[in-house]
mmCIF file of C-alpha atoms in Angstrom:
data_model
loop_
_atom_site.group_PDB
_atom_site.id
_atom_site.type_symbol
_atom_site.label_atom_id
_atom_site.label_comp_id
_atom_site.label_asym_id
_atom_site.label_seq_id
_atom_site.Cartn_x
_atom_site.Cartn_y
_atom_site.Cartn_z
ATOM 1 C CA UNK W 31 -9.675 15.710 4.947
ATOM 2 C CA UNK W 32 -12.046 13.282 6.747
ATOM 3 C CA UNK W 33 -10.070 13.446 9.960
ATOM 4 C CA UNK W 34 -10.756 17.185 10.181
ATOM 5 C CA UNK W 35 -14.549 16.901 9.657
ATOM 6 C CA UNK W 36 -15.493 16.835 13.338
ATOM 7 C CA UNK W 37 -13.035 19.588 14.363
ATOM 8 C CA UNK W 38 -14.448 21.811 11.621
ATOM 9 C CA UNK W 39 -18.027 21.096 12.766
ATOM 10 C CA UNK W 40 -16.938 21.987 16.280
ATOM 11 C CA UNK W 41 -15.405 25.228 15.050
ATOM 12 C CA UNK W 42 -18.642 26.171 13.294
ATOM 13 C CA UNK W 43 -20.678 25.408 16.404
ATOM 14 C CA UNK W 44 -18.235 27.314 18.578
ATOM 15 C CA UNK W 45 -18.422 30.254 16.194
ATOM 16 C CA UNK W 46 -22.200 30.318 16.553
ATOM 17 C CA UNK W 47 -21.914 30.175 20.318
ATOM 18 C CA UNK W 48 -19.391 33.004 20.397
ATOM 19 C CA UNK W 49 -21.408 35.159 18.052
ATOM 20 C CA UNK W 50 -24.473 34.560 20.212
ATOM 21 C CA UNK W 51 -22.584 35.591 23.323
ATOM 22 C CA UNK W 52 -21.272 38.631 21.517
ATOM 23 C CA UNK W 53 -24.803 39.582 20.461
ATOM 24 C CA UNK W 54 -26.040 39.318 24.037
ATOM 25 C CA UNK W 55 -23.119 41.354 25.361
ATOM 26 C CA UNK W 56 -23.710 44.043 22.720
ATOM 27 C CA UNK W 57 -27.470 44.475 22.845
ATOM 28 C CA UNK W 58 -28.111 43.596 26.471
ATOM 29 C CA UNK W 59 -25.141 45.074 28.307
ATOM 30 C CA UNK W 60 -25.432 44.379 32.047
ATOM 31 C CA UNK W 61 -23.295 47.393 32.866
ATOM 32 C CA UNK W 62 -26.190 49.696 31.861
ATOM 33 C CA UNK W 63 -28.501 48.269 34.513
ATOM 34 C CA UNK W 64 -27.214 50.550 37.253
ATOM 35 C CA UNK W 65 -29.017 50.624 40.583
ATOM 36 C CA UNK W 66 -29.314 54.330 41.525
ATOM 37 C CA UNK W 67 -30.613 53.659 45.063
ATOM 38 C CA UNK W 68 -28.533 53.136 48.157
ATOM 39 C CA UNK W 69 -27.348 49.517 48.650
ATOM 40 C CA UNK W 70 -29.488 47.523 51.071
ATOM 41 C CA UNK W 71 -28.462 44.837 53.508
ATOM 42 C CA UNK W 72 -29.561 42.112 51.093
ATOM 43 C CA UNK W 73 -27.399 43.654 48.371
ATOM 44 C CA UNK W 74 -24.376 43.493 50.628
ATOM 45 C CA UNK W 75 -25.193 39.861 51.449
ATOM 46 C CA UNK W 76 -25.321 39.005 47.770
ATOM 47 C CA UNK W 77 -21.978 40.698 47.228
ATOM 48 C CA UNK W 78 -20.483 38.570 49.940
ATOM 49 C CA UNK W 79 -21.894 35.395 48.426
ATOM 50 C CA UNK W 80 -20.457 36.331 45.034
ATOM 51 C CA UNK W 81 -17.005 36.711 46.592
ATOM 52 C CA UNK W 82 -17.272 33.115 47.848
ATOM 53 C CA UNK W 83 -18.096 31.752 44.379
ATOM 54 C CA UNK W 84 -15.494 29.548 42.642
ATOM 55 C CA UNK W 85 -13.691 30.662 39.497
ATOM 56 C CA UNK W 86 -15.813 28.287 37.401
ATOM 57 C CA UNK W 87 -19.056 29.588 38.926
ATOM 58 C CA UNK W 88 -18.045 33.194 38.348
ATOM 59 C CA UNK W 89 -17.010 32.360 34.769
ATOM 60 C CA UNK W 90 -20.216 30.549 33.840
ATOM 61 C CA UNK W 91 -22.392 33.251 35.410
ATOM 62 C CA UNK W 92 -20.578 36.109 33.648
ATOM 63 C CA UNK W 93 -21.286 36.324 29.892
ATOM 64 C CA UNK W 94 -18.063 38.231 29.206
ATOM 65 C CA UNK W 95 -15.930 35.664 31.063
ATOM 66 C CA UNK W 96 -17.787 32.831 29.356
ATOM 67 C CA UNK W 97 -17.220 34.503 25.990
ATOM 68 C CA UNK W 98 -13.473 34.765 26.738
ATOM 69 C CA UNK W 99 -13.306 31.086 27.739
ATOM 70 C CA UNK W 100 -15.098 29.999 24.567
ATOM 71 C CA UNK W 101 -12.828 32.206 22.461
ATOM 72 C CA UNK W 102 -9.751 30.610 24.054
ATOM 73 C CA UNK W 103 -11.021 27.093 23.354
ATOM 74 C CA UNK W 104 -11.986 28.110 19.818
ATOM 75 C CA UNK W 105 -8.478 29.512 19.160
ATOM 76 C CA UNK W 106 -6.806 26.353 20.467
ATOM 77 C CA UNK W 107 -8.916 24.036 18.325
ATOM 78 C CA UNK W 108 -8.412 26.293 15.295
ATOM 79 C CA UNK W 109 -4.630 26.177 15.790
ATOM 80 C CA UNK W 110 -4.717 22.373 16.080
ATOM 81 C CA UNK W 111 -6.812 22.031 12.924
ATOM 82 C CA UNK W 112 -4.565 24.459 11.023
ATOM 83 C CA UNK W 113 -1.409 22.526 11.932
ATOM 84 C CA UNK W 114 -3.088 19.302 10.831
ATOM 85 C CA UNK W 115 -4.097 20.826 7.504
ATOM 86 C CA UNK W 116 -0.553 22.104 6.946
ATOM 87 C CA UNK W 117 0.825 18.602 7.525
ATOM 88 C CA UNK W 118 -1.702 17.099 5.126
ATOM 89 C CA UNK W 119 -0.836 19.725 2.513
ATOM 90 C CA UNK W 120 2.890 19.055 2.883
ATOM 91 C CA UNK W 121 2.341 15.299 2.501
ATOM 92 C CA UNK W 122 0.189 15.860 -0.582
ATOM 93 C CA UNK W 123 2.845 18.086 -2.167
ATOM 94 C CA UNK W 124 5.538 15.449 -1.490
ATOM 95 C CA UNK W 125 3.392 12.692 -3.006
ATOM 96 C CA UNK W 126 2.644 14.763 -6.105
ATOM 97 C CA UNK W 127 6.320 15.683 -6.457
ATOM 98 C CA UNK W 128 7.341 12.020 -6.286
ATOM 99 C CA UNK W 129 4.609 10.961 -8.725
ATOM 100 C CA UNK W 130 5.407 13.611 -11.337
ATOM 101 C CA UNK W 131 9.194 13.318 -11.173
ATOM 102 C CA UNK W 132 11.469 12.024 -13.985
ATOM 103 C CA UNK W 133 12.967 8.508 -13.827
ATOM 104 C CA UNK W 134 16.149 7.885 -15.834
ATOM 105 C CA UNK W 135 16.873 4.149 -16.085
ATOM 106 C CA UNK W 136 19.064 1.920 -18.236
ATOM 107 C CA UNK W 137 17.045 0.435 -21.102
ATOM 108 C CA UNK W 138 19.706 -1.097 -23.313
ATOM 109 C CA UNK W 139 23.347 -2.233 -23.154
ATOM 110 C CA UNK W 140 25.203 -4.094 -25.903
ATOM 111 C CA UNK W 141 28.820 -5.164 -26.129
ATOM 112 C CA UNK W 142 30.263 -6.663 -29.311
ATOM 113 C CA UNK W 143 33.631 -7.419 -30.849
ATOM 114 C CA UNK W 144 35.053 -9.757 -28.185
ATOM 115 C CA UNK W 145 36.048 -12.373 -30.807
ATOM 116 C CA UNK W 146 37.877 -9.841 -32.964
ATOM 117 C CA UNK W 147 41.574 -10.604 -33.544
ATOM 118 C CA UNK W 148 44.075 -8.490 -31.611
ATOM 119 C CA UNK W 149 45.974 -5.755 -33.395
ATOM 120 C CA UNK W 150 49.759 -5.504 -33.637
ATOM 121 C CA UNK W 151 49.804 -4.064 -30.094
ATOM 122 C CA UNK W 152 47.981 -7.071 -28.663
ATOM 123 C CA UNK W 153 44.769 -5.112 -28.083
ATOM 124 C CA UNK W 154 41.233 -6.108 -28.992
ATOM 125 C CA UNK W 155 38.711 -3.410 -29.991
ATOM 126 C CA UNK W 156 35.228 -3.883 -28.516
ATOM 127 C CA UNK W 157 32.196 -1.614 -28.827
ATOM 128 C CA UNK W 158 29.890 -0.663 -25.955
ATOM 129 C CA UNK W 159 26.459 0.691 -26.817
ATOM 130 C CA UNK W 160 24.065 1.905 -24.094
ATOM 131 C CA UNK W 161 20.872 3.875 -23.691
ATOM 132 C CA UNK W 162 18.998 5.374 -20.731
ATOM 133 C CA UNK W 163 15.320 6.315 -21.015
ATOM 134 C CA UNK W 164 13.203 8.772 -19.035
ATOM 135 C CA UNK W 165 10.353 6.585 -17.764
ATOM 136 C CA UNK W 166 9.003 9.370 -15.521
ATOM 137 C CA UNK W 167 6.268 11.952 -16.025
ATOM 138 C CA UNK W 168 8.331 15.130 -16.405
ATOM 139 C CA UNK W 169 11.561 16.182 -18.177
ATOM 140 C CA UNK W 170 14.922 15.179 -16.720
ATOM 141 C CA UNK W 171 17.731 17.728 -16.565
ATOM 142 C CA UNK W 172 20.976 15.752 -16.750
ATOM 143 C CA UNK W 173 23.996 16.966 -14.803
ATOM 144 C CA UNK W 174 26.536 14.091 -14.869
ATOM 145 C CA UNK W 175 26.877 10.702 -16.545
ATOM 146 C CA UNK W 176 29.415 7.917 -16.412
ATOM 147 C CA UNK W 177 29.578 4.476 -18.099
ATOM 148 C CA UNK W 178 32.593 2.230 -17.426
ATOM 149 C CA UNK W 179 33.493 -1.431 -17.819
ATOM 150 C CA UNK W 180 35.139 -3.902 -15.467
ATOM 151 C CA UNK W 181 36.719 -7.182 -16.629
ATOM 152 C CA UNK W 182 37.217 -9.204 -13.452
ATOM 153 C CA UNK W 183 36.261 -12.500 -11.872
ATOM 154 C CA UNK W 184 34.958 -10.742 -8.715
ATOM 155 C CA UNK W 185 33.931 -7.110 -8.529
ATOM 156 C CA UNK W 186 35.579 -4.814 -5.962
ATOM 157 C CA UNK W 187 33.468 -4.037 -2.896
ATOM 158 C CA UNK W 188 32.963 -0.446 -4.058
ATOM 159 C CA UNK W 189 32.767 0.975 -7.587
ATOM 160 C CA UNK W 190 35.598 3.063 -8.991
ATOM 161 C CA UNK W 191 34.258 5.443 -11.645
ATOM 162 C CA UNK W 192 36.554 7.061 -14.218
ATOM 163 C CA UNK W 193 36.032 9.701 -16.919
ATOM 164 C CA UNK W 194 32.663 11.138 -15.800
ATOM 165 C CA UNK W 195 30.930 13.433 -18.270
ATOM 166 C CA UNK W 196 29.331 16.722 -17.229
ATOM 167 C CA UNK W 197 26.271 17.257 -19.385
ATOM 168 C CA UNK W 198 23.305 19.591 -19.631
ATOM 169 C CA UNK W 199 20.983 17.594 -21.850
ATOM 170 C CA UNK W 200 17.249 17.826 -21.184
ATOM 171 C CA UNK W 201 15.489 14.484 -21.695
ATOM 172 C CA UNK W 202 11.769 14.677 -22.412
ATOM 173 C CA UNK W 203 9.323 12.048 -21.141
ATOM 174 C CA UNK W 204 10.010 8.902 -23.181
ATOM 175 C CA UNK W 205 13.247 10.382 -24.527
ATOM 176 C CA UNK W 206 16.669 8.799 -24.153
ATOM 177 C CA UNK W 207 20.339 9.569 -23.568
ATOM 178 C CA UNK W 208 23.274 7.369 -24.567
ATOM 179 C CA UNK W 209 25.602 6.419 -27.362
ATOM 180 C CA UNK W 210 24.676 7.785 -30.795
ATOM 181 C CA UNK W 211 25.460 5.948 -34.017
ATOM 182 C CA UNK W 212 28.399 3.585 -33.954
ATOM 183 C CA UNK W 213 30.144 3.868 -30.545
ATOM 184 C CA UNK W 214 33.867 4.528 -30.369
ATOM 185 C CA UNK W 215 36.094 1.479 -30.045
ATOM 186 C CA UNK W 216 37.345 0.534 -26.600
ATOM 187 C CA UNK W 217 40.746 -1.153 -26.774
ATOM 188 C CA UNK W 218 41.306 -3.925 -24.236
ATOM 189 C CA UNK W 219 44.282 -6.189 -23.629
ATOM 190 C CA UNK W 220 43.834 -9.451 -25.535
ATOM 191 C CA UNK W 221 44.731 -11.500 -22.435
ATOM 192 C CA UNK W 222 41.706 -10.070 -20.585
ATOM 193 C CA UNK W 223 39.436 -10.917 -23.506
ATOM 194 C CA UNK W 224 40.858 -14.447 -23.545
ATOM 195 C CA UNK W 225 39.864 -14.885 -19.891
ATOM 196 C CA UNK W 226 36.331 -13.741 -20.735
ATOM 197 C CA UNK W 227 36.096 -16.278 -23.568
ATOM 198 C CA UNK W 228 37.457 -18.998 -21.260
ATOM 199 C CA UNK W 229 34.892 -18.167 -18.576
ATOM 200 C CA UNK W 230 37.523 -17.023 -16.081
ATOM 201 C CA UNK W 231 36.359 -13.385 -16.024
ATOM 202 C CA UNK W 232 33.193 -11.436 -16.683
ATOM 203 C CA UNK W 233 32.522 -8.125 -18.393
ATOM 204 C CA UNK W 234 30.541 -5.745 -16.190
ATOM 205 C CA UNK W 235 29.114 -2.394 -17.271
ATOM 206 C CA UNK W 236 28.871 0.014 -14.345
ATOM 207 C CA UNK W 237 27.977 3.679 -14.132
ATOM 208 C CA UNK W 238 25.552 6.355 -13.064
ATOM 209 C CA UNK W 239 23.222 9.093 -14.272
ATOM 210 C CA UNK W 240 22.753 12.223 -12.136
ATOM 211 C CA UNK W 241 19.840 14.505 -12.959
ATOM 212 C CA UNK W 242 17.198 16.820 -11.547
ATOM 213 C CA UNK W 243 13.523 17.470 -12.191
ATOM 214 C CA UNK W 244 11.566 20.682 -12.512
ATOM 215 C CA UNK W 245 11.798 21.115 -8.724
ATOM 216 C CA UNK W 246 15.646 21.021 -8.893
ATOM 217 C CA UNK W 247 15.653 18.059 -6.503
ATOM 218 C CA UNK W 248 18.722 15.884 -7.297
ATOM 219 C CA UNK W 249 18.173 12.280 -8.439
ATOM 220 C CA UNK W 250 20.645 9.429 -8.951
ATOM 221 C CA UNK W 251 20.555 6.199 -10.909
ATOM 222 C CA UNK W 252 23.611 3.979 -10.361
ATOM 223 C CA UNK W 253 23.830 0.520 -11.927
ATOM 224 C CA UNK W 254 25.914 -2.590 -12.537
ATOM 225 C CA UNK W 255 25.174 -5.230 -15.207
ATOM 226 C CA UNK W 256 26.943 -8.462 -16.087
ATOM 227 C CA UNK W 257 27.042 -9.049 -19.835
ATOM 228 C CA UNK W 258 25.925 -12.426 -21.215
ATOM 229 C CA UNK W 259 27.490 -13.359 -24.578
ATOM 230 C CA UNK W 260 26.638 -15.629 -27.440
ATOM 231 C CA UNK W 261 29.536 -15.540 -29.855
ATOM 232 C CA UNK W 262 30.910 -12.120 -30.668
ATOM 233 C CA UNK W 263 28.135 -9.991 -29.111
ATOM 234 C CA UNK W 264 26.164 -9.789 -25.894
ATOM 235 C CA UNK W 265 22.591 -11.054 -25.894
ATOM 236 C CA UNK W 266 21.555 -10.002 -22.406
ATOM 237 C CA UNK W 267 22.577 -7.764 -19.517
ATOM 238 C CA UNK W 268 21.789 -9.025 -16.026
ATOM 239 C CA UNK W 269 21.716 -6.901 -12.836
ATOM 240 C CA UNK W 270 24.680 -7.885 -10.688
ATOM 241 C CA UNK W 271 27.209 -6.615 -8.184
ATOM 242 C CA UNK W 272 27.080 -5.560 -4.513
ATOM 243 C CA UNK W 273 24.508 -3.073 -3.198
ATOM 244 C CA UNK W 274 27.176 -0.355 -3.279
ATOM 245 C CA UNK W 275 26.872 -0.332 -7.074
ATOM 246 C CA UNK W 276 23.129 0.390 -7.007
ATOM 247 C CA UNK W 277 21.161 3.500 -6.140
ATOM 248 C CA UNK W 278 17.898 5.015 -7.343
ATOM 249 C CA UNK W 279 16.730 8.234 -5.727
#
């Protein structure tokens, strides 16, 4: 608002000037001072001199013309100040919208069961538990969610998501969304688990959360974490993967 202080002061001063000119034009109209006598030679000479006056001289000597000039300048400055105020208002609204928005972020990931013996089909059952929390300042309206795993030595350049879930949960500030109770078993080929235990491959948890805020503006949180194990269960999840796996908007 400080940048508009001087323009506003100018507008007030210009308003006073215009009102003063208007008062003079209203209560002391020059058109009423009509000379009823026949024009003299000196009058004709004055008329000729007035015709030779410049536009600026005629404007400054004529209250009505001066009033029109001041009104034009006043309108231009008012338009400039109004545009500036609109820009400031728009910026303020954007800042407030960003400050008060929801923020859905991963808060917990656990993987356990990697040392379990394979079943008769040669598959090992592991359990993936995850949770996302709304760390923002307004409710989050979820639209889509996806949590997958990758067991590889090197991640592909771009993520390949499978089995996304369309959801309509509303997550309050401080609330969470994720697996509830004991997660369902995920069956994985025992040979892949062997490579993880031998240090030849890593288990990555990748996914995304799509949601909106009260303004219906879409937000995304995409992630990729490498699981760190101690025995049968993970003890840490570290951010990993190429930039293509990450996005927070």
